Amino acid sequence: MVHLLPGRLLASVVAAIAVVAAIPDPSSYGDQDLWVYTAQWLPQVCNEKSVRDSAVCKHLSKSQFQTTHFVAENLVPTYTDGSAQFGMCRYEYGTFLPSNIVAGGGANTLKQYWPYLNPAAKWGHLWDGEIGGTSTPQYNWTCGGMHQADYLRNVTALTTGITPSFVSQHIGETVETAAVRAAFKATHNVDVVLRCDDSTKLARVLVCLDKAKPSATSSDPTYEPTTAIPCPNAIQSHDSCSGHEVSIVGVGGRSFVSV
């Protein structure tokens, strides 16, 4: 005998099935198409409302490196449609642990190359690895194919070589956008994506990177970023430096934006 569900219960079951069907499958380990590394120009980014009161921005003038070089904002495992990989594939999800911070280069190195702009972060505690604290970033990409320490080492290595000398030589000046693009292409051998505040103030650069392809028999496969590659259209569409010229803002070049 077939037992029919009451109308209200049947409707609830159908609705639940529809919701589940609408949720995409979680990412599989290392299944991203590429990595997208985003670097930020702090003299401009620190003008943005969301971070201008952060400890890093308040101390920016004291850092010779951060006022003359791009620094890391994030490194995200990404699909060609522009969406970020998600899911929890490893127990390492959450705050970067102190042991991994040390193995990844140490707090002092990370404070320089990947400054944490959380306004709640405390200057004397940046990258302290405190669980539940406010001064260390979260590791959100456990399906990307890297352990915490490996991820940190890759972020530092990418940041070390991101800034063309052309940019450092023209701080506080307005230059042709094409010249900035050419400088990055000469450095990385591919076109990068430039992001500008108000379309004219250089704020960020995005570099797309291929991923390692480990042996199928590896017991601990690594899918870390390798060489720079052309960005897919979905990433290129985020380029916002549309003017003929861009400004490379120096410290004190205040031009507050409400981002």
PDB file of N, CA and C in Angstrom, residues 37-118:
ATOM      1  N   TYR A  37      46.739  35.248  -7.093  1.00  0.00           N
ATOM      2  CA  TYR A  37      47.472  35.981  -6.052  1.00  0.00           C
ATOM      3  C   TYR A  37      47.146  37.462  -6.204  1.00  0.00           C
ATOM      4  N   THR A  38      46.680  38.070  -5.135  1.00  0.00           N
ATOM      5  CA  THR A  38      46.372  39.498  -5.134  1.00  0.00           C
ATOM      6  C   THR A  38      47.339  40.223  -4.213  1.00  0.00           C
ATOM      7  N   ALA A  39      48.008  41.230  -4.763  1.00  0.00           N
ATOM      8  CA  ALA A  39      48.901  42.075  -3.971  1.00  0.00           C
ATOM      9  C   ALA A  39      48.285  43.465  -3.869  1.00  0.00           C
ATOM     10  N   GLN A  40      48.566  44.154  -2.785  1.00  0.00           N
ATOM     11  CA  GLN A  40      47.955  45.462  -2.544  1.00  0.00           C
ATOM     12  C   GLN A  40      49.019  46.527  -2.318  1.00  0.00           C
ATOM     13  N   TRP A  41      48.687  47.737  -2.771  1.00  0.00           N
ATOM     14  CA  TRP A  41      49.570  48.892  -2.603  1.00  0.00           C
ATOM     15  C   TRP A  41      49.079  49.652  -1.378  1.00  0.00           C
ATOM     16  N   LEU A  42      49.730  49.437  -0.238  1.00  0.00           N
ATOM     17  CA  LEU A  42      49.214  49.952   1.025  1.00  0.00           C
ATOM     18  C   LEU A  42      49.070  51.466   1.092  1.00  0.00           C
ATOM     19  N   PRO A  43      49.974  52.270   0.504  1.00  0.00           N
ATOM     20  CA  PRO A  43      49.755  53.716   0.584  1.00  0.00           C
ATOM     21  C   PRO A  43      48.392  54.145   0.034  1.00  0.00           C
ATOM     22  N   GLN A  44      47.838  53.384  -0.922  1.00  0.00           N
ATOM     23  CA  GLN A  44      46.499  53.677  -1.417  1.00  0.00           C
ATOM     24  C   GLN A  44      45.432  52.895  -0.661  1.00  0.00           C
ATOM     25  N   VAL A  45      45.650  51.609  -0.451  1.00  0.00           N
ATOM     26  CA  VAL A  45      44.652  50.778   0.211  1.00  0.00           C
ATOM     27  C   VAL A  45      44.338  51.295   1.611  1.00  0.00           C
ATOM     28  N   CYS A  46      45.324  51.852   2.287  1.00  0.00           N
ATOM     29  CA  CYS A  46      45.094  52.379   3.635  1.00  0.00           C
ATOM     30  C   CYS A  46      44.232  53.635   3.643  1.00  0.00           C
ATOM     31  N   ASN A  47      43.870  54.134   2.470  1.00  0.00           N
ATOM     32  CA  ASN A  47      42.897  55.217   2.393  1.00  0.00           C
ATOM     33  C   ASN A  47      41.468  54.689   2.407  1.00  0.00           C
ATOM     34  N   GLU A  48      41.310  53.381   2.226  1.00  0.00           N
ATOM     35  CA  GLU A  48      39.978  52.804   2.154  1.00  0.00           C
ATOM     36  C   GLU A  48      39.348  52.742   3.543  1.00  0.00           C
ATOM     37  N   LYS A  49      38.084  53.097   3.604  1.00  0.00           N
ATOM     38  CA  LYS A  49      37.384  53.238   4.876  1.00  0.00           C
ATOM     39  C   LYS A  49      37.441  51.980   5.727  1.00  0.00           C
ATOM     40  N   SER A  50      37.369  50.811   5.089  1.00  0.00           N
ATOM     41  CA  SER A  50      37.278  49.559   5.840  1.00  0.00           C
ATOM     42  C   SER A  50      38.555  49.198   6.589  1.00  0.00           C
ATOM     43  N   VAL A  51      39.696  49.774   6.200  1.00  0.00           N
ATOM     44  CA  VAL A  51      40.967  49.374   6.827  1.00  0.00           C
ATOM     45  C   VAL A  51      41.804  50.545   7.324  1.00  0.00           C
ATOM     46  N   ARG A  52      41.389  51.765   7.074  1.00  0.00           N
ATOM     47  CA  ARG A  52      42.272  52.899   7.384  1.00  0.00           C
ATOM     48  C   ARG A  52      42.598  53.019   8.870  1.00  0.00           C
ATOM     49  N   ASP A  53      41.745  52.436   9.728  1.00  0.00           N
ATOM     50  CA  ASP A  53      42.003  52.506  11.166  1.00  0.00           C
ATOM     51  C   ASP A  53      42.746  51.282  11.694  1.00  0.00           C
ATOM     52  N   SER A  54      43.195  50.419  10.807  1.00  0.00           N
ATOM     53  CA  SER A  54      43.931  49.231  11.253  1.00  0.00           C
ATOM     54  C   SER A  54      45.301  49.624  11.798  1.00  0.00           C
ATOM     55  N   ALA A  55      45.844  48.761  12.645  1.00  0.00           N
ATOM     56  CA  ALA A  55      47.160  49.035  13.229  1.00  0.00           C
ATOM     57  C   ALA A  55      48.225  49.139  12.152  1.00  0.00           C
ATOM     58  N   VAL A  56      48.138  48.297  11.130  1.00  0.00           N
ATOM     59  CA  VAL A  56      49.123  48.331  10.045  1.00  0.00           C
ATOM     60  C   VAL A  56      49.104  49.677   9.352  1.00  0.00           C
ATOM     61  N   CYS A  57      47.924  50.173   9.035  1.00  0.00           N
ATOM     62  CA  CYS A  57      47.835  51.458   8.334  1.00  0.00           C
ATOM     63  C   CYS A  57      48.286  52.617   9.212  1.00  0.00           C
ATOM     64  N   LYS A  58      48.021  52.532  10.490  1.00  0.00           N
ATOM     65  CA  LYS A  58      48.448  53.595  11.394  1.00  0.00           C
ATOM     66  C   LYS A  58      49.967  53.638  11.547  1.00  0.00           C
ATOM     67  N   HIS A  59      50.622  52.512  11.338  1.00  0.00           N
ATOM     68  CA  HIS A  59      52.081  52.443  11.462  1.00  0.00           C
ATOM     69  C   HIS A  59      52.777  52.392  10.105  1.00  0.00           C
ATOM     70  N   LEU A  60      52.040  52.642   9.041  1.00  0.00           N
ATOM     71  CA  LEU A  60      52.581  52.425   7.702  1.00  0.00           C
ATOM     72  C   LEU A  60      53.831  53.244   7.421  1.00  0.00           C
ATOM     73  N   SER A  61      53.865  54.475   7.878  1.00  0.00           N
ATOM     74  CA  SER A  61      54.999  55.348   7.570  1.00  0.00           C
ATOM     75  C   SER A  61      56.313  54.829   8.140  1.00  0.00           C
ATOM     76  N   LYS A  62      56.239  53.885   9.088  1.00  0.00           N
ATOM     77  CA  LYS A  62      57.448  53.347   9.712  1.00  0.00           C
ATOM     78  C   LYS A  62      58.036  52.167   8.930  1.00  0.00           C
ATOM     79  N   SER A  63      57.327  51.715   7.906  1.00  0.00           N
ATOM     80  CA  SER A  63      57.785  50.552   7.149  1.00  0.00           C
ATOM     81  C   SER A  63      58.306  50.967   5.785  1.00  0.00           C
ATOM     82  N   GLN A  64      59.602  50.887   5.599  1.00  0.00           N
ATOM     83  CA  GLN A  64      60.186  51.250   4.311  1.00  0.00           C
ATOM     84  C   GLN A  64      59.741  50.287   3.216  1.00  0.00           C
ATOM     85  N   PHE A  65      59.632  48.999   3.550  1.00  0.00           N
ATOM     86  CA  PHE A  65      59.248  48.017   2.536  1.00  0.00           C
ATOM     87  C   PHE A  65      57.804  48.222   2.088  1.00  0.00           C
ATOM     88  N   GLN A  66      56.887  48.361   3.045  1.00  0.00           N
ATOM     89  CA  GLN A  66      55.470  48.450   2.709  1.00  0.00           C
ATOM     90  C   GLN A  66      55.082  49.760   2.039  1.00  0.00           C
ATOM     91  N   THR A  67      55.927  50.744   2.104  1.00  0.00           N
ATOM     92  CA  THR A  67      55.636  52.009   1.423  1.00  0.00           C
ATOM     93  C   THR A  67      56.263  52.074   0.039  1.00  0.00           C
ATOM     94  N   THR A  68      57.025  51.042  -0.334  1.00  0.00           N
ATOM     95  CA  THR A  68      57.691  51.051  -1.639  1.00  0.00           C
ATOM     96  C   THR A  68      57.457  49.768  -2.443  1.00  0.00           C
ATOM     97  N   HIS A  69      56.712  48.821  -1.868  1.00  0.00           N
ATOM     98  CA  HIS A  69      56.460  47.549  -2.537  1.00  0.00           C
ATOM     99  C   HIS A  69      55.005  47.112  -2.344  1.00  0.00           C
ATOM    100  N   PHE A  70      54.493  46.384  -3.320  1.00  0.00           N
ATOM    101  CA  PHE A  70      53.220  45.707  -3.122  1.00  0.00           C
ATOM    102  C   PHE A  70      53.408  44.609  -2.078  1.00  0.00           C
ATOM    103  N   VAL A  71      52.364  44.382  -1.283  1.00  0.00           N
ATOM    104  CA  VAL A  71      52.391  43.306  -0.294  1.00  0.00           C
ATOM    105  C   VAL A  71      51.168  42.419  -0.502  1.00  0.00           C
ATOM    106  N   ALA A  72      51.182  41.243   0.072  1.00  0.00           N
ATOM    107  CA  ALA A  72      50.129  40.266  -0.183  1.00  0.00           C
ATOM    108  C   ALA A  72      48.792  40.681   0.424  1.00  0.00           C
ATOM    109  N   GLU A  73      47.729  40.401  -0.319  1.00  0.00           N
ATOM    110  CA  GLU A  73      46.375  40.500   0.227  1.00  0.00           C
ATOM    111  C   GLU A  73      45.774  39.103   0.377  1.00  0.00           C
ATOM    112  N   ASN A  74      45.913  38.268  -0.638  1.00  0.00           N
ATOM    113  CA  ASN A  74      45.467  36.886  -0.523  1.00  0.00           C
ATOM    114  C   ASN A  74      46.018  36.032  -1.661  1.00  0.00           C
ATOM    115  N   LEU A  75      45.878  34.735  -1.499  1.00  0.00           N
ATOM    116  CA  LEU A  75      46.250  33.745  -2.510  1.00  0.00           C
ATOM    117  C   LEU A  75      45.129  32.722  -2.507  1.00  0.00           C
ATOM    118  N   VAL A  76      44.336  32.711  -3.574  1.00  0.00           N
ATOM    119  CA  VAL A  76      43.074  31.975  -3.561  1.00  0.00           C
ATOM    120  C   VAL A  76      43.033  30.897  -4.643  1.00  0.00           C
ATOM    121  N   PRO A  77      42.721  29.652  -4.284  1.00  0.00           N
ATOM    122  CA  PRO A  77      42.486  28.623  -5.298  1.00  0.00           C
ATOM    123  C   PRO A  77      41.181  28.946  -6.023  1.00  0.00           C
ATOM    124  N   THR A  78      41.229  28.968  -7.332  1.00  0.00           N
ATOM    125  CA  THR A  78      40.134  29.541  -8.119  1.00  0.00           C
ATOM    126  C   THR A  78      39.814  28.666  -9.328  1.00  0.00           C
ATOM    127  N   TYR A  79      38.564  28.741  -9.761  1.00  0.00           N
ATOM    128  CA  TYR A  79      38.138  28.061 -10.985  1.00  0.00           C
ATOM    129  C   TYR A  79      38.119  29.064 -12.137  1.00  0.00           C
ATOM    130  N   THR A  80      38.092  28.563 -13.365  1.00  0.00           N
ATOM    131  CA  THR A  80      38.160  29.458 -14.521  1.00  0.00           C
ATOM    132  C   THR A  80      36.944  30.370 -14.635  1.00  0.00           C
ATOM    133  N   ASP A  81      35.854  30.031 -13.956  1.00  0.00           N
ATOM    134  CA  ASP A  81      34.689  30.918 -13.988  1.00  0.00           C
ATOM    135  C   ASP A  81      34.814  32.060 -12.987  1.00  0.00           C
ATOM    136  N   GLY A  82      35.945  32.125 -12.291  1.00  0.00           N
ATOM    137  CA  GLY A  82      36.196  33.211 -11.355  1.00  0.00           C
ATOM    138  C   GLY A  82      35.769  32.929  -9.927  1.00  0.00           C
ATOM    139  N   SER A  83      35.128  31.809  -9.681  1.00  0.00           N
ATOM    140  CA  SER A  83      34.685  31.497  -8.324  1.00  0.00           C
ATOM    141  C   SER A  83      35.827  30.880  -7.519  1.00  0.00           C
ATOM    142  N   ALA A  84      35.822  31.169  -6.227  1.00  0.00           N
ATOM    143  CA  ALA A  84      36.851  30.630  -5.343  1.00  0.00           C
ATOM    144  C   ALA A  84      36.497  29.210  -4.928  1.00  0.00           C
ATOM    145  N   GLN A  85      37.510  28.397  -4.742  1.00  0.00           N
ATOM    146  CA  GLN A  85      37.301  27.052  -4.234  1.00  0.00           C
ATOM    147  C   GLN A  85      36.863  27.143  -2.775  1.00  0.00           C
ATOM    148  N   PHE A  86      36.020  26.218  -2.352  1.00  0.00           N
ATOM    149  CA  PHE A  86      35.579  26.248  -0.964  1.00  0.00           C
ATOM    150  C   PHE A  86      35.560  24.827  -0.424  1.00  0.00           C
ATOM    151  N   GLY A  87      35.215  24.710   0.837  1.00  0.00           N
ATOM    152  CA  GLY A  87      35.153  23.391   1.441  1.00  0.00           C
ATOM    153  C   GLY A  87      36.202  23.225   2.520  1.00  0.00           C
ATOM    154  N   MET A  88      36.090  22.166   3.288  1.00  0.00           N
ATOM    155  CA  MET A  88      37.039  21.855   4.355  1.00  0.00           C
ATOM    156  C   MET A  88      37.593  20.459   4.101  1.00  0.00           C
ATOM    157  N   CYS A  89      38.810  20.406   3.582  1.00  0.00           N
ATOM    158  CA  CYS A  89      39.425  19.125   3.235  1.00  0.00           C
ATOM    159  C   CYS A  89      40.456  18.674   4.257  1.00  0.00           C
ATOM    160  N   ARG A  90      40.874  19.573   5.136  1.00  0.00           N
ATOM    161  CA  ARG A  90      41.913  19.228   6.103  1.00  0.00           C
ATOM    162  C   ARG A  90      41.594  19.847   7.454  1.00  0.00           C
ATOM    163  N   TYR A  91      42.176  19.282   8.479  1.00  0.00           N
ATOM    164  CA  TYR A  91      41.957  19.772   9.836  1.00  0.00           C
ATOM    165  C   TYR A  91      42.602  21.132  10.073  1.00  0.00           C
ATOM    166  N   GLU A  92      43.394  21.619   9.128  1.00  0.00           N
ATOM    167  CA  GLU A  92      44.144  22.854   9.334  1.00  0.00           C
ATOM    168  C   GLU A  92      43.309  24.112   9.122  1.00  0.00           C
ATOM    169  N   TYR A  93      42.025  23.960   8.857  1.00  0.00           N
ATOM    170  CA  TYR A  93      41.159  25.123   8.676  1.00  0.00           C
ATOM    171  C   TYR A  93      41.149  25.960   9.957  1.00  0.00           C
ATOM    172  N   GLY A  94      41.190  27.286   9.799  1.00  0.00           N
ATOM    173  CA  GLY A  94      41.123  28.167  10.956  1.00  0.00           C
ATOM    174  C   GLY A  94      42.376  29.011  11.093  1.00  0.00           C
ATOM    175  N   THR A  95      42.604  29.534  12.274  1.00  0.00           N
ATOM    176  CA  THR A  95      43.739  30.414  12.527  1.00  0.00           C
ATOM    177  C   THR A  95      45.066  29.726  12.202  1.00  0.00           C
ATOM    178  N   PHE A  96      45.969  30.471  11.571  1.00  0.00           N
ATOM    179  CA  PHE A  96      47.312  29.929  11.344  1.00  0.00           C
ATOM    180  C   PHE A  96      47.964  29.664  12.700  1.00  0.00           C
ATOM    181  N   LEU A  97      48.428  28.444  12.897  1.00  0.00           N
ATOM    182  CA  LEU A  97      48.984  28.045  14.186  1.00  0.00           C
ATOM    183  C   LEU A  97      50.407  28.570  14.366  1.00  0.00           C
ATOM    184  N   PRO A  98      50.821  28.840  15.620  1.00  0.00           N
ATOM    185  CA  PRO A  98      52.169  29.366  15.869  1.00  0.00           C
ATOM    186  C   PRO A  98      53.273  28.529  15.240  1.00  0.00           C
ATOM    187  N   SER A  99      53.178  27.194  15.327  1.00  0.00           N
ATOM    188  CA  SER A  99      54.226  26.342  14.756  1.00  0.00           C
ATOM    189  C   SER A  99      54.301  26.492  13.242  1.00  0.00           C
ATOM    190  N   ASN A 100      53.153  26.672  12.594  1.00  0.00           N
ATOM    191  CA  ASN A 100      53.140  26.849  11.143  1.00  0.00           C
ATOM    192  C   ASN A 100      53.596  28.246  10.744  1.00  0.00           C
ATOM    193  N   ILE A 101      53.332  29.225  11.593  1.00  0.00           N
ATOM    194  CA  ILE A 101      53.819  30.584  11.346  1.00  0.00           C
ATOM    195  C   ILE A 101      55.345  30.597  11.368  1.00  0.00           C
ATOM    196  N   VAL A 102      55.929  29.911  12.337  1.00  0.00           N
ATOM    197  CA  VAL A 102      57.392  29.820  12.412  1.00  0.00           C
ATOM    198  C   VAL A 102      57.936  29.103  11.182  1.00  0.00           C
ATOM    199  N   ALA A 103      57.337  27.965  10.835  1.00  0.00           N
ATOM    200  CA  ALA A 103      57.795  27.192   9.678  1.00  0.00           C
ATOM    201  C   ALA A 103      57.567  27.943   8.371  1.00  0.00           C
ATOM    202  N   GLY A 104      56.581  28.838   8.375  1.00  0.00           N
ATOM    203  CA  GLY A 104      56.260  29.592   7.167  1.00  0.00           C
ATOM    204  C   GLY A 104      57.051  30.871   6.998  1.00  0.00           C
ATOM    205  N   GLY A 105      58.018  31.108   7.886  1.00  0.00           N
ATOM    206  CA  GLY A 105      58.866  32.282   7.750  1.00  0.00           C
ATOM    207  C   GLY A 105      58.981  33.122   8.997  1.00  0.00           C
ATOM    208  N   GLY A 106      58.037  32.957   9.919  1.00  0.00           N
ATOM    209  CA  GLY A 106      58.088  33.714  11.163  1.00  0.00           C
ATOM    210  C   GLY A 106      57.200  34.943  11.140  1.00  0.00           C
ATOM    211  N   ALA A 107      56.796  35.380  12.327  1.00  0.00           N
ATOM    212  CA  ALA A 107      55.864  36.496  12.450  1.00  0.00           C
ATOM    213  C   ALA A 107      56.416  37.787  11.854  1.00  0.00           C
ATOM    214  N   ASN A 108      57.684  38.084  12.074  1.00  0.00           N
ATOM    215  CA  ASN A 108      58.251  39.339  11.570  1.00  0.00           C
ATOM    216  C   ASN A 108      58.235  39.388  10.043  1.00  0.00           C
ATOM    217  N   THR A 109      58.553  38.265   9.421  1.00  0.00           N
ATOM    218  CA  THR A 109      58.525  38.207   7.956  1.00  0.00           C
ATOM    219  C   THR A 109      57.111  38.373   7.436  1.00  0.00           C
ATOM    220  N   LEU A 110      56.160  37.688   8.064  1.00  0.00           N
ATOM    221  CA  LEU A 110      54.778  37.756   7.607  1.00  0.00           C
ATOM    222  C   LEU A 110      54.176  39.132   7.847  1.00  0.00           C
ATOM    223  N   LYS A 111      54.549  39.790   8.938  1.00  0.00           N
ATOM    224  CA  LYS A 111      54.055  41.152   9.178  1.00  0.00           C
ATOM    225  C   LYS A 111      54.489  42.095   8.066  1.00  0.00           C
ATOM    226  N   GLN A 112      55.637  41.814   7.473  1.00  0.00           N
ATOM    227  CA  GLN A 112      56.134  42.671   6.401  1.00  0.00           C
ATOM    228  C   GLN A 112      55.512  42.328   5.055  1.00  0.00           C
ATOM    229  N   TYR A 113      55.452  41.032   4.737  1.00  0.00           N
ATOM    230  CA  TYR A 113      55.010  40.616   3.410  1.00  0.00           C
ATOM    231  C   TYR A 113      53.505  40.385   3.296  1.00  0.00           C
ATOM    232  N   TRP A 114      52.864  40.023   4.408  1.00  0.00           N
ATOM    233  CA  TRP A 114      51.415  39.815   4.401  1.00  0.00           C
ATOM    234  C   TRP A 114      50.805  40.485   5.633  1.00  0.00           C
ATOM    235  N   PRO A 115      50.797  41.806   5.670  1.00  0.00           N
ATOM    236  CA  PRO A 115      50.267  42.523   6.827  1.00  0.00           C
ATOM    237  C   PRO A 115      48.765  42.295   6.974  1.00  0.00           C
ATOM    238  N   TYR A 116      48.342  42.069   8.188  1.00  0.00           N
ATOM    239  CA  TYR A 116      46.934  41.769   8.467  1.00  0.00           C
ATOM    240  C   TYR A 116      46.207  43.067   8.788  1.00  0.00           C
ATOM    241  N   LEU A 117      45.228  43.432   7.941  1.00  0.00           N
ATOM    242  CA  LEU A 117      44.584  44.741   8.043  1.00  0.00           C
ATOM    243  C   LEU A 117      43.296  44.740   8.851  1.00  0.00           C
ATOM    244  N   ASN A 118      43.041  43.700   9.597  1.00  0.00           N
ATOM    245  CA  ASN A 118      41.855  43.674  10.445  1.00  0.00           C
ATOM    246  C   ASN A 118      41.917  44.849  11.430  1.00  0.00           C
TER     247      ASN A 118
END
